Coordinates of C-alpha atoms and ligand atoms in Angstrom, one line a residue:
X1204 CA 63.7 43.0 172.2
X1205 CA 66.1 45.7 171.0
X1206 CA 67.2 46.5 167.8
X1207 CA 69.1 50.1 168.4
X1208 CA 72.2 50.2 169.9
X1209 CA 74.4 53.6 170.7
X1210 CA 74.0 56.7 172.9
X1211 CA 75.7 59.5 171.2
X1212 CA 75.4 57.5 167.6
X1213 CA 72.1 54.8 167.9
X1214 CA 71.2 52.2 164.9
X1215 CA 68.1 50.2 164.3
X1216 CA 68.3 47.8 162.5
X1217 CA 65.0 45.9 160.7
X1218 CA 63.8 43.1 157.8
X1219 CA 64.3 40.0 157.1
X1220 CA 66.0 37.9 154.7
X1221 CA 63.0 37.5 152.2
X1222 CA 60.7 40.3 152.8
X1223 CA 60.4 43.3 151.4
X1224 CA 63.9 44.2 152.4
X1225 CA 66.8 45.3 155.0
X1226 CA 68.1 48.5 156.9
X1227 CA 69.1 50.7 159.8
X1228 CA 68.3 53.7 160.7
X1229 CA 70.9 56.3 162.6
X1230 CA 71.0 59.0 164.8
X1231 CA 72.8 61.3 166.2
X1232 CA 75.3 61.6 163.5
X1233 CA 76.2 65.4 163.2
X1234 CA 75.7 67.1 159.5
X1235 CA 78.4 67.1 156.8
X1236 CA 80.2 63.7 157.5
X1237 CA 80.9 62.3 154.0
X1238 CA 78.9 59.8 153.0
X1239 CA 80.6 58.2 149.7
X1240 CA 78.8 55.7 148.2
X1241 CA 81.3 54.4 146.1
X1242 CA 83.4 53.4 149.9
X1243 CA 80.2 51.9 150.9
X1244 CA 79.7 49.7 147.9
X1245 CA 83.5 48.8 148.6
X1246 CA 83.0 47.4 152.3
X1247 CA 79.6 45.8 151.3
X1248 CA 81.4 44.0 148.3
X1249 CA 83.7 42.6 151.2
X1250 CA 81.0 41.0 152.7
X1251 CA 79.4 39.9 149.7
X1252 CA 79.6 36.1 148.6
X1253 CA 83.3 35.3 146.9
X1254 CA 84.2 32.7 144.6
X1255 CA 84.4 29.2 145.3
X1256 CA 84.5 29.9 149.0
X1257 CA 81.0 31.3 149.0
X1258 CA 77.2 30.9 149.0
X1259 CA 75.7 31.2 145.1
X1260 CA 72.7 33.6 146.0
X1261 CA 74.3 37.1 144.5
X1262 CA 72.6 40.4 145.5
X1263 CA 73.2 43.9 144.0
X1264 CA 72.8 45.0 147.8
X1265 CA 72.6 48.9 146.5
X1266 CA 71.1 50.4 149.4
X1267 CA 69.3 53.6 148.7
X1268 CA 68.4 56.1 151.5
X1269 CA 65.6 57.2 152.0
X1270 CA 66.7 60.2 154.7
X1271 CA 69.4 62.4 156.6
X1272 CA 71.7 62.2 153.2
X1273 CA 71.8 65.2 150.6
X1274 CA 74.5 65.8 147.7
X1275 CA 76.9 63.3 149.5
X1276 CA 76.9 64.5 152.9
X1277 CA 74.8 63.9 155.9
X1278 CA 72.0 66.1 157.1
X1279 CA 72.5 65.6 160.7
X1280 CA 68.6 64.3 160.9
X1281 CA 68.2 60.4 160.6
X1282 CA 69.4 58.6 157.9
X1283 CA 67.2 56.0 156.9
X1284 CA 69.2 53.5 155.1
X1285 CA 67.4 50.2 152.5
X1286 CA 68.7 47.6 150.8
X1287 CA 65.1 46.3 148.8
X1288 CA 65.8 41.8 149.1
X1289 CA 66.2 40.6 145.3
X1290 CA 66.8 37.2 144.2
X1291 CA 65.0 35.6 147.1
X1292 CA 63.3 31.4 146.0
X1293 CA 62.0 30.9 149.7
X1294 CA 61.1 26.9 148.0
X1295 CA 64.9 26.7 148.9
X1296 CA 63.3 26.6 152.3
X1297 CA 60.3 24.9 152.1
X1298 CA 61.4 21.9 154.0
X1299 CA 62.9 23.4 156.9
X1300 CA 60.5 25.3 158.5
X1301 CA 59.5 22.9 160.7
X1302 CA 62.4 21.2 161.2
X1303 CA 64.7 23.0 163.1
X1304 CA 68.3 23.8 161.4
X1305 CA 70.4 22.5 164.6
X1306 CA 72.6 25.9 165.7
X1307 CA 70.6 28.2 163.7
X1308 CA 67.8 30.2 164.7
X1309 CA 64.7 28.5 164.0
X1310 CA 63.5 26.9 166.9
X1311 CA 64.5 29.8 169.3
X1312 CA 62.8 32.4 166.9
X1313 CA 59.8 29.6 167.6
X1314 CA 59.9 30.0 170.4
X1315 CA 59.8 33.9 170.4
X1316 CA 57.7 34.8 168.6
X1317 CA 55.1 32.5 168.8
X1318 CA 55.0 31.4 165.0
X1319 CA 54.0 35.4 163.8
X1320 CA 58.2 35.1 162.6
X1321 CA 58.9 35.4 158.7
X1322 CA 61.3 32.5 158.9
X1323 CA 62.3 31.5 155.0
X1324 CA 65.5 31.9 154.9
X1325 CA 66.7 32.7 158.6
X1326 CA 64.3 36.0 158.4
X1327 CA 65.4 38.5 161.0
X1328 CA 68.4 36.0 161.6
X1329 CA 69.9 35.9 158.2
X1330 CA 73.4 37.0 157.9
X1331 CA 71.6 39.4 154.7
X1332 CA 70.8 41.5 157.9
X1333 CA 74.0 42.1 158.5
X1334 CA 74.2 44.3 154.9
X1335 CA 73.0 47.9 156.5
X1336 CA 75.1 47.6 159.1
X1337 CA 78.2 47.3 156.8
X1338 CA 76.8 50.1 154.8
X1339 CA 76.3 52.1 158.5
X1340 CA 79.8 51.6 159.6
X1341 CA 80.9 52.3 156.7
X1342 CA 79.9 56.1 156.7
X1343 CA 81.3 56.4 160.3
X1344 CA 84.9 54.4 158.9
X1345 CA 85.1 56.9 156.7
X1346 CA 84.9 59.3 159.5
X1347 CA 87.2 57.9 161.4
X1348 CA 89.5 57.3 158.7
X1349 CA 89.7 61.5 158.3
X1350 CA 90.8 61.4 162.0
X1351 CA 93.9 59.3 161.6
X1352 CA 91.6 56.1 163.2
X1353 CA 92.2 53.3 160.7
X1354 CA 90.5 50.2 161.3
X1355 CA 91.4 46.2 159.9
X1356 CA 91.0 42.7 160.4
X1357 CA 92.4 39.5 158.7
X1358 CA 91.7 35.8 159.4
X1359 CA 94.3 34.9 161.8
X1360 CA 93.4 31.5 162.0
X1361 CA 91.1 28.6 160.1
X1362 CA 91.4 24.8 161.1
X1363 CA 94.1 25.4 162.8
X1364 CA 95.9 27.3 159.8
X1365 CA 96.9 30.3 161.3
X1366 CA 98.0 33.6 159.4
X1367 CA 101.2 35.8 159.8
X1368 CA 100.8 38.0 163.1
X1369 CA 100.3 41.5 162.4
X1370 CA 103.4 43.3 162.1
X1371 CA 105.5 46.2 163.3
X1372 CA 103.6 48.4 160.7
X1373 CA 100.2 48.2 161.4
X1374 CA 99.3 50.9 159.3
X1375 CA 100.6 49.5 155.6
X1376 CA 99.0 46.0 157.3
X1377 CA 95.8 47.4 157.5
X1378 CA 96.3 49.6 154.0
X1379 CA 96.8 46.1 152.2
X1380 CA 93.8 43.7 154.7
X1381 CA 91.1 46.6 153.6
X1382 CA 92.4 45.9 149.5
X1383 CA 91.3 42.2 149.7
X1384 CA 88.0 40.3 149.8
X1385 CA 89.9 37.1 151.6
X1386 CA 92.3 39.1 153.9
X1387 CA 94.6 37.4 155.4
X1388 CA 98.8 38.3 156.0
X1389 CA 100.4 35.5 154.3
X1390 CA 99.5 34.5 150.8
X1391 CA 100.3 31.1 151.9
X1392 CA 98.4 30.7 154.7
X1393 CA 95.3 32.3 152.6
X1394 CA 96.0 29.4 149.9
X1395 CA 95.6 26.9 152.7
X1396 CA 93.1 28.1 154.5
X1397 CA 91.1 28.8 151.1
X1398 CA 91.8 25.0 150.1
X1399 CA 90.3 23.5 153.6
X1400 CA 86.4 25.8 153.0
X1401 CA 86.7 24.5 149.0
X1402 CA 87.4 20.7 151.3
X1403 CA 84.5 21.2 153.6
X1404 CA 82.3 22.4 151.1
X1405 CA 82.8 19.1 149.1
X1406 CA 82.0 17.4 151.9
X1407 CA 78.7 19.7 151.8
X1408 CA 79.7 20.9 155.5
X1409 CA 81.1 24.3 156.7
X1410 CA 84.2 25.6 158.8
X1411 CA 84.4 28.6 161.0
X1412 CA 87.2 30.7 162.2
X1413 CA 89.3 32.9 164.5
X1414 CA 89.2 37.2 163.2
X1415 CA 92.1 39.8 164.5
X1416 CA 91.1 43.4 164.2
X1417 CA 93.9 46.0 164.8
X1418 CA 92.7 49.9 165.5
X1419 CA 95.6 52.5 165.1
X1420 CA 95.5 56.2 165.7
X1421 CA 92.9 55.8 168.7
X1422 CA 94.0 58.7 171.2
X1423 CA 94.2 56.9 175.7
X1424 CA 91.1 58.4 177.1
X1425 CA 88.4 56.8 175.4
X1426 CA 85.9 54.4 177.1
X1427 CA 83.0 55.3 179.5
X1428 CA 83.7 52.7 182.6
X1429 CA 82.0 50.9 184.1
X1430 CA 79.9 49.9 182.2
X1431 CA 80.5 50.8 178.9
X1432 CA 84.5 50.5 178.6
X1433 CA 85.6 50.4 175.0
X1434 CA 85.9 46.2 176.0
X1435 CA 81.9 46.1 176.9
X1436 CA 80.6 47.7 174.3
X1437 CA 82.8 46.0 171.7
X1438 CA 81.8 42.6 173.0
X1439 CA 78.1 44.5 173.6
X1440 CA 78.4 44.9 169.3
X1441 CA 80.6 42.3 168.5
X1442 CA 78.6 39.4 170.5
X1443 CA 75.3 40.4 167.8
X1444 CA 76.6 39.9 164.8
X1445 CA 75.1 36.2 164.0
X1446 CA 77.8 33.4 164.6
X1447 CA 80.0 35.0 166.9
X1448 CA 80.4 33.0 170.1
X1449 CA 83.9 34.1 170.9
X1450 CA 85.7 37.8 172.0
X1451 CA 89.2 38.5 173.6
X1452 CA 91.4 41.4 173.9
X1453 CA 94.8 41.7 173.5
X1454 CA 96.5 38.5 175.1
X1455 CA 93.0 37.4 175.9
X1456 CA 92.7 34.0 178.0
X1457 CA 96.5 33.7 176.9
X1458 CA 97.3 36.0 179.7
X1459 CA 95.3 34.3 182.3
X1460 CA 97.8 31.6 181.9
X1461 CA 101.8 34.1 182.3
X1462 CA 102.5 35.4 185.3
X1463 CA 102.1 39.6 186.4
X1464 CA 105.6 40.7 184.8
X1465 CA 104.8 38.4 181.4
X1466 CA 101.1 39.8 181.3
X1467 CA 102.1 43.4 182.2
X1468 CA 103.1 46.1 179.4
X1469 CA 106.0 48.0 180.4
X1470 CA 105.0 51.9 180.4
X1471 CA 107.7 54.0 178.7
X1472 CA 108.4 57.7 176.3
X1473 CA 109.1 57.6 173.5
X1474 CA 108.8 60.6 170.4
X1475 CA 107.4 62.4 173.4
X1476 CA 104.4 60.4 173.6
X1477 CA 103.4 57.8 176.7
X1478 CA 103.7 54.7 174.9
X1479 CA 103.7 50.1 175.9
X1480 CA 106.6 48.4 175.2
X1481 CA 104.2 45.3 174.9
X1482 CA 100.4 45.5 173.6
X1483 CA 99.2 42.6 176.2
X1484 CA 96.4 44.5 176.9
X1485 CA 95.3 45.1 173.6
X1486 CA 95.1 49.0 173.9
X1487 CA 92.5 49.3 176.6
X1488 CA 92.8 49.6 180.7
X1489 CA 90.3 49.7 182.6
X1490 CA 87.6 50.4 179.5
X1491 CA 89.9 53.2 178.6
X1492 CA 92.1 53.4 175.6
X1493 CA 96.2 53.7 176.6
X1494 CA 96.7 55.3 172.8
X1495 CA 98.2 52.1 172.3
X1496 CA 96.8 50.1 168.9
X1497 CA 93.6 48.2 169.9
X1498 CA 94.1 44.5 169.1
X1499 CA 90.9 41.8 170.0
X1500 CA 89.9 38.3 168.1
X1501 CA 86.6 37.0 167.2
X1502 CA 85.7 33.9 167.2
X1503 CA 83.6 33.1 164.3
X1504 CA 81.5 29.5 164.4
X1505 CA 80.7 27.3 161.1
X1506 CA 77.8 28.3 159.1
X1507 CA 74.7 26.0 160.6
X1508 CA 73.2 25.7 156.9
X1509 CA 74.9 22.8 156.4
X1510 CA 74.4 20.3 153.0
X1511 CA 75.2 16.7 155.3
X1512 CA 72.3 14.9 157.0
X1513 CA 71.6 16.2 160.3
X1514 CA 69.8 14.7 163.2
X1515 CA 66.9 17.4 164.4
X1516 CA 63.3 17.9 165.5
X1517 CA 60.1 18.7 163.6
X1518 CA 58.6 21.5 166.6
X1519 CA 55.2 21.6 165.6
X1520 CA 54.5 17.7 164.5
X1521 CA 56.7 17.1 167.8
X1522 CA 58.8 14.4 166.3
X1523 CA 62.8 13.7 165.6
X1524 CA 63.3 14.8 161.8
X1525 CA 66.8 13.7 159.8
X1526 CA 67.4 17.7 158.3
X1527 CA 69.4 17.8 154.7
X1528 CA 69.2 21.2 153.6
X1529 CA 69.1 21.9 149.7
X1530 CA 69.4 25.5 148.8
X1531 CA 72.4 28.1 149.0
X1532 CA 74.3 28.5 152.0
X1533 CA 78.6 29.7 153.0
X1534 CA 80.9 26.8 153.6
X1535 CA 82.7 29.1 155.6
X1536 CA 81.0 33.0 156.7
X1537 CA 84.6 33.9 158.5
X1538 CA 86.0 36.4 155.6
X1539 CA 82.5 37.4 155.0
X1540 CA 82.1 38.8 158.7
X1541 CA 85.1 40.5 159.1
X1542 CA 83.5 43.5 156.5
X1543 CA 80.7 43.4 159.5
X1544 CA 83.6 43.8 162.3
X1545 CA 85.1 46.6 160.8
X1546 CA 81.4 48.1 161.0
X1547 CA 80.9 47.7 164.2
X1548 CA 84.2 48.6 165.3
X1549 CA 83.3 51.6 163.8
X1550 CA 80.3 51.8 165.2
X1551 CA 81.0 51.5 168.1
X1552 CA 84.5 53.9 168.6
X1553 CA 82.5 56.6 166.7
X1554 CA 79.9 56.6 169.7
X1555 CA 82.6 56.4 172.6
X1556 CA 84.2 59.4 170.4
X1557 CA 80.8 61.1 170.4
X1558 CA 80.6 60.9 173.7
X1559 CA 84.1 61.7 175.0
X1560 CA 84.5 65.2 172.1
X1561 CA 81.0 65.7 171.3
X1562 CA 79.3 64.6 168.3
X1563 CA 80.5 67.3 165.8
X1564 CA 83.9 65.8 166.6
X1565 CA 83.4 63.5 164.2
X1566 CA 82.7 65.8 161.5
X1567 CA 84.4 66.5 158.3
X1568 CA 86.6 69.7 158.3
X1569 CA 85.3 71.8 155.3
Ligands
FMN2503 C1 78.2 37.6 156.7 C2 76.9 36.5 157.8 C3 76.9 35.2 156.6 C4 75.5 34.2 156.7 N1 75.7 33.3 156.4 C5 74.9 32.1 156.9 C6 74.5 30.9 155.9 O1 74.5 31.3 154.3 N2 74.1 30.6 156.1 C7 73.2 29.8 157.8 O2 72.9 29.2 157.9 N3 74.3 31.1 158.8 C8 74.4 32.0 158.2 N4 74.9 33.1 158.8 C9 75.2 32.6 160.4 C10 73.4 32.1 161.5 O3 73.1 34.0 160.7 C11 73.8 32.9 162.3 O4 74.5 31.5 162.9 C12 72.6 32.3 163.6 O5 71.6 33.4 163.2 C13 72.0 32.3 164.8 O6 72.5 33.1 165.5 P1 74.2 32.4 166.5 O7 74.9 31.2 165.5 O8 74.5 33.7 166.8 O9 73.3 31.9 167.0 C14 75.9 34.4 158.5 C15 76.3 35.3 159.5 C16 77.1 36.2 159.0 C17 78.0 36.9 159.4

């Protein structure tokens, strides 16, 4: 089992959905990083339920810093943050404790933890475990932003509806996305996407989607090939997010269908800087940043818990069963997963930057 991720900056995750609480421990942070609770809460708010397109379970989700933070700055010692679980209704799940929710982790967790696991609400495999990741990531996101590195994500596609592509002025697009709870570049596409989510909800079903992320301001030369290349580290972290089923960088799978002359990004010198005239590589060559924006897409599957009747099996009584899940579930999680993708990106890049320049590099100048 591995609940820790990162080398220079390490994050360890713990908790269960309906236990006492969930949280994270961060090691390797420099002393003097700003811990802006208002910014952390606003990031966490993006991960939380939002209106008709989200679950009805409401949590206050205020992280409590047990150690490592004093007077609004990191101390440089291990930072432990705890989010207490409130608003827990275990009875919502009583009918499914032995009947595996299709494409959730009930049966695979049973196979691993042999019935000793707390399975209610998805237990350790609940999307709730992403809340501490967002809190931890927000601290690093702010540190990166102070160094001129910005991260922004939009819903690129949902049920065949495509958002506008990232524009030339990426900085402005990222700033505007970071203000939105339903992150799209085209409000018209966003309305159509919302309608699809609401239609799925009315039918007791769910939808997935593709998130596209841009990172600007990352200097060339970051990444630790072979095995800790930017792609390897980001993919590792992104695939750890529940419901993520695909990750591609730059032109991604489409590059395999291009000619070399189409896929190659021509180099040029502009304003005394080496740039590329296209960015099919997504800002990464040889696992190392080339100074262009880092661009990647993350595929999020439909929420597995749905109200519609489904075929399943009771793994204790060993017989087929029909499942209809009552309770509170999101008809889509893609818009909420965006905050988790942004947080994971901040965690991975901070770790790689700390490995390149030393962990004190991330420190907020005072
Ligand atoms: C932010 C977030 C919220 C989630 N909320 C739910 C939920 O309400 N119901 C559900 O069935 N799955 C939810 N999930 C997805 C499950 O946790 C996930 O599908 C499950 O753990 C199985 O993992 P896998 O899909 O990666 O195989 C959520 C995921 C994320 C990232």
